[in-house]
Coordinates of C-alpha atoms in Angstrom, one line a residue:
M1 CA 122.8 86.3 106.5
K2 CA 121.2 90.2 106.9
T3 CA 118.3 90.6 104.9
A4 CA 115.7 93.2 103.3
I5 CA 112.7 92.8 102.0
L6 CA 111.7 94.9 98.8
V7 CA 108.2 95.6 98.5
D8 CA 105.4 96.7 95.8
G9 CA 102.9 98.0 97.6
G10 CA 100.4 97.5 94.6
Y11 CA 101.2 94.3 94.0
Y12 CA 100.9 93.1 97.3
R13 CA 97.5 94.8 98.3
K14 CA 95.8 93.1 94.9
L15 CA 97.1 89.7 94.8
A16 CA 96.2 89.8 99.5
R17 CA 92.6 90.6 98.7
H18 CA 92.7 87.8 95.7
Y19 CA 94.2 85.1 98.3
A20 CA 92.8 86.3 102.0
G21 CA 89.4 88.3 101.0
E22 CA 89.2 92.4 102.5
K23 CA 90.5 93.0 105.6
S24 CA 91.0 96.6 108.2
P25 CA 93.8 98.1 107.7
E26 CA 95.2 97.1 111.2
E27 CA 94.5 93.4 109.9
R28 CA 96.5 93.8 106.3
A29 CA 99.4 95.6 107.9
K30 CA 99.4 92.7 110.5
E31 CA 98.6 90.2 107.2
L32 CA 101.8 91.9 104.9
E33 CA 104.3 91.8 109.1
L34 CA 103.9 88.7 109.0
Y35 CA 104.5 87.5 105.1
C36 CA 107.8 89.2 104.7
R37 CA 109.1 87.1 107.4
K38 CA 108.5 83.5 106.7
H39 CA 111.0 84.8 104.4
L40 CA 113.7 85.1 106.9
R41 CA 113.2 80.7 107.2
N42 CA 115.7 79.6 104.8
R43 CA 114.6 77.2 102.8
D44 CA 117.3 77.7 100.3
V45 CA 120.2 76.1 103.1
Y46 CA 119.7 73.8 104.8
T47 CA 122.1 71.4 107.9
L48 CA 121.0 67.3 109.4
D49 CA 122.4 66.3 112.3
E50 CA 123.0 63.3 113.9
K51 CA 119.5 62.2 113.8
K52 CA 119.3 63.6 110.0
Q53 CA 116.9 66.2 111.4
K54 CA 116.6 69.4 108.7
H55 CA 118.5 72.7 110.4
Y56 CA 116.8 75.6 108.7
Q57 CA 119.7 78.5 109.1
H58 CA 117.6 81.6 109.0
S59 CA 118.2 85.4 107.8
D60 CA 118.6 88.6 110.5
L61 CA 116.5 91.6 109.3
Y62 CA 118.5 94.4 108.1
R63 CA 114.5 96.3 107.2
I64 CA 111.6 95.8 105.5
F65 CA 110.9 98.6 102.0
Y66 CA 107.1 98.9 101.3
Y67 CA 107.0 101.0 98.6
D68 CA 103.3 103.0 98.0
C69 CA 101.7 105.5 97.3
E70 CA 99.3 107.3 99.3
P71 CA 95.8 108.0 97.8
V72 CA 94.2 111.0 96.5
A73 CA 92.0 113.6 97.2
K74 CA 90.7 114.4 93.7
K75 CA 87.3 114.7 92.1
V76 CA 86.7 112.0 88.6
Y77 CA 83.5 112.2 86.3
H78 CA 82.0 108.8 85.7
P79 CA 80.9 108.9 82.1
L80 CA 78.0 105.9 83.5
L81 CA 76.7 107.4 86.9
R82 CA 77.7 111.1 85.0
Q83 CA 78.6 112.3 88.5
T84 CA 81.7 113.5 90.2
I85 CA 83.3 110.7 92.1
D86 CA 84.6 113.2 95.2
F87 CA 87.8 110.5 96.1
S88 CA 88.6 112.3 99.3
K89 CA 85.3 110.8 101.3
Q90 CA 85.9 107.1 99.3
P91 CA 86.1 104.0 101.8
T92 CA 89.4 103.1 100.5
F93 CA 90.8 106.7 100.7
K94 CA 90.5 106.5 105.0
W95 CA 91.8 102.7 104.4
M96 CA 94.2 103.2 102.5
N97 CA 95.5 105.8 104.8
D98 CA 95.4 103.6 108.1
F99 CA 97.5 101.6 106.8
L100 CA 99.8 102.7 105.5
S101 CA 99.8 104.7 109.0
C102 CA 99.7 100.8 110.8
L103 CA 103.0 100.4 108.6
K104 CA 104.9 103.7 109.8
E105 CA 104.4 102.5 113.3
K106 CA 105.0 98.9 112.9
R107 CA 109.4 98.6 113.6
K108 CA 112.1 98.4 111.0
F109 CA 109.2 99.3 108.1
A110 CA 110.5 102.1 105.7
L111 CA 108.1 103.7 104.4
R112 CA 108.8 104.9 100.5
L113 CA 105.7 106.8 98.7
G114 CA 105.3 108.0 95.3
F115 CA 102.8 109.5 93.6
L116 CA 100.1 109.3 91.9
A117 CA 99.1 110.8 88.7
A118 CA 95.1 112.7 90.1
E119 CA 95.6 114.7 86.2
E120 CA 95.0 111.8 84.7
A121 CA 92.7 110.3 86.3
T122 CA 90.1 109.3 84.5
Y123 CA 87.1 106.0 84.3
T124 CA 88.0 103.3 82.4
L125 CA 85.6 100.4 81.3
D126 CA 87.2 97.3 82.1
N127 CA 88.3 95.1 78.9
K128 CA 86.9 91.9 79.8
I129 CA 83.5 94.0 79.6
L130 CA 85.0 95.8 76.6
K131 CA 84.9 93.2 74.8
K132 CA 81.5 91.4 74.9
L133 CA 80.4 94.9 73.6
F134 CA 82.2 94.9 71.4
R135 CA 81.4 90.7 70.2
N136 CA 77.0 91.9 71.0
E137 CA 77.1 89.6 74.3
I138 CA 76.5 92.7 76.0
N139 CA 74.3 96.3 75.2
I140 CA 75.3 99.3 77.2
E141 CA 72.1 99.0 79.3
D142 CA 74.0 96.3 81.1
I143 CA 77.3 98.0 82.2
K144 CA 76.8 98.6 85.5
E145 CA 79.2 100.9 87.8
S146 CA 81.2 98.2 89.1
D147 CA 82.5 98.2 85.1
F148 CA 84.2 100.8 85.5
L149 CA 87.9 101.3 86.4
I150 CA 89.6 104.3 87.4
S151 CA 93.0 104.6 86.0
M152 CA 95.9 106.2 87.2
R153 CA 99.8 105.8 87.5
Q154 CA 101.8 105.4 89.6
K155 CA 105.0 107.5 89.7
G156 CA 108.6 107.2 91.5
V157 CA 107.7 104.1 92.3
D158 CA 109.6 102.6 90.4
M159 CA 112.0 104.4 90.5
K160 CA 112.6 104.1 94.3
I161 CA 113.0 100.3 94.2
G162 CA 115.8 100.4 91.7
L163 CA 117.8 102.9 93.4
D164 CA 117.2 101.2 97.5
I165 CA 118.4 97.9 95.5
A166 CA 121.3 99.7 94.3
S167 CA 122.3 101.5 97.3
L168 CA 122.0 98.6 99.3
A169 CA 124.0 96.5 97.4
Y170 CA 127.1 99.6 96.6
K171 CA 126.6 99.7 100.7
K172 CA 127.5 96.4 100.5
Q173 CA 124.7 96.3 104.0
V174 CA 123.9 93.2 103.6
D175 CA 123.8 89.8 101.6
Q176 CA 120.2 88.5 100.4
I177 CA 117.2 90.6 98.9
I178 CA 114.3 88.9 98.6
L179 CA 112.1 91.2 96.3
I180 CA 108.3 90.9 96.0
A181 CA 106.3 92.2 93.3
G182 CA 105.7 90.6 89.7
D183 CA 107.2 93.1 86.9
S184 CA 110.1 93.4 84.3
D185 CA 111.6 96.5 85.5
F186 CA 113.8 95.5 88.7
V187 CA 115.9 93.4 85.8
P188 CA 118.3 96.1 85.0
A189 CA 119.0 96.7 89.4
A190 CA 118.4 93.0 89.9
K191 CA 121.5 92.5 87.8
L192 CA 123.2 95.6 88.7
A193 CA 122.9 93.6 93.0
R194 CA 124.5 90.1 91.9
R195 CA 127.6 91.5 90.3
E196 CA 128.5 93.1 93.6
G197 CA 127.6 89.8 95.0
I198 CA 124.4 89.8 96.8
D199 CA 121.4 87.2 96.8
F200 CA 118.5 88.6 95.2
I201 CA 115.5 86.1 95.3
L202 CA 112.2 86.9 93.5
D203 CA 108.8 86.6 95.4
P204 CA 105.7 87.0 91.9
M205 CA 103.2 85.6 94.8
G206 CA 102.3 83.0 92.9
N207 CA 101.8 84.8 89.8
N208 CA 103.8 83.3 86.6
I209 CA 106.7 85.5 84.8
N210 CA 108.7 85.4 82.3
P211 CA 111.4 82.5 81.8
N212 CA 114.3 84.9 81.5
L213 CA 113.3 86.5 84.7
F214 CA 115.1 83.6 85.7
E215 CA 118.7 84.6 84.4
H216 CA 118.9 88.1 86.0
I217 CA 118.1 86.5 89.8
D218 CA 118.8 83.7 92.4
G219 CA 116.1 82.1 93.1
L220 CA 112.1 81.8 93.4
R221 CA 110.4 81.5 96.9
S222 CA 106.9 82.3 97.2
N223 CA 105.0 82.1 100.8
Y224 CA 101.2 82.5 98.9
K225 CA 100.6 80.0 100.3
T226 CA 100.5 81.0 103.3
L227 CA 97.6 83.1 102.6
K228 CA 95.0 80.8 101.3
K229 CA 95.9 78.9 104.4
A230 CA 95.0 81.8 106.4
N231 CA 91.7 82.5 104.6
S232 CA 90.4 79.5 104.2
T233 CA 91.0 79.2 108.1
E234 CA 88.5 82.2 109.6

């Protein structure tokens, strides 16, 4: 079985950071590669030999497609600090550029980059903090810099995922597609792939999904526990 693995980069980075903590660009890139390759050991199908030992089938990797956005060099006004923040001078700017460079050097990786709508970038107050504020649980004076989140929309990423799924399916380049993502935007593309005979597996990395999504996929498989385990042994 030939398998293509598609990764929603923003989704993966967020949950990997939650499960395994902060890492250097090199460490996170290596972690991602290992995480994806664990999917090639097919746990759904196995045979038993005469000694009753399980023999798992292994898939051949076609390619790992990674979808994300390059960081933006944008200056955004922070309402609490009352000053403009230059994103090009923030540690996250260099980290993201280095991380993408590491992935470009890895075998079998293909980067599909969209872009961030920098002109729409704003700082917004975290919704949890906002609720506490209106419930009078905290005062304006209690709000901290860390309570603000940068709001910046991705553009082009979902479209690239859908186009690649359709291309892989129509050209019969793979037998199986594994999508590491968490939202339901992939459903139309998944339905198309399944109609073309592709085995479509979703990995939401431990997050719950809408039960209605099960009718549009062929299976659910997550390796997120390996991230937690690796973090606990470090």
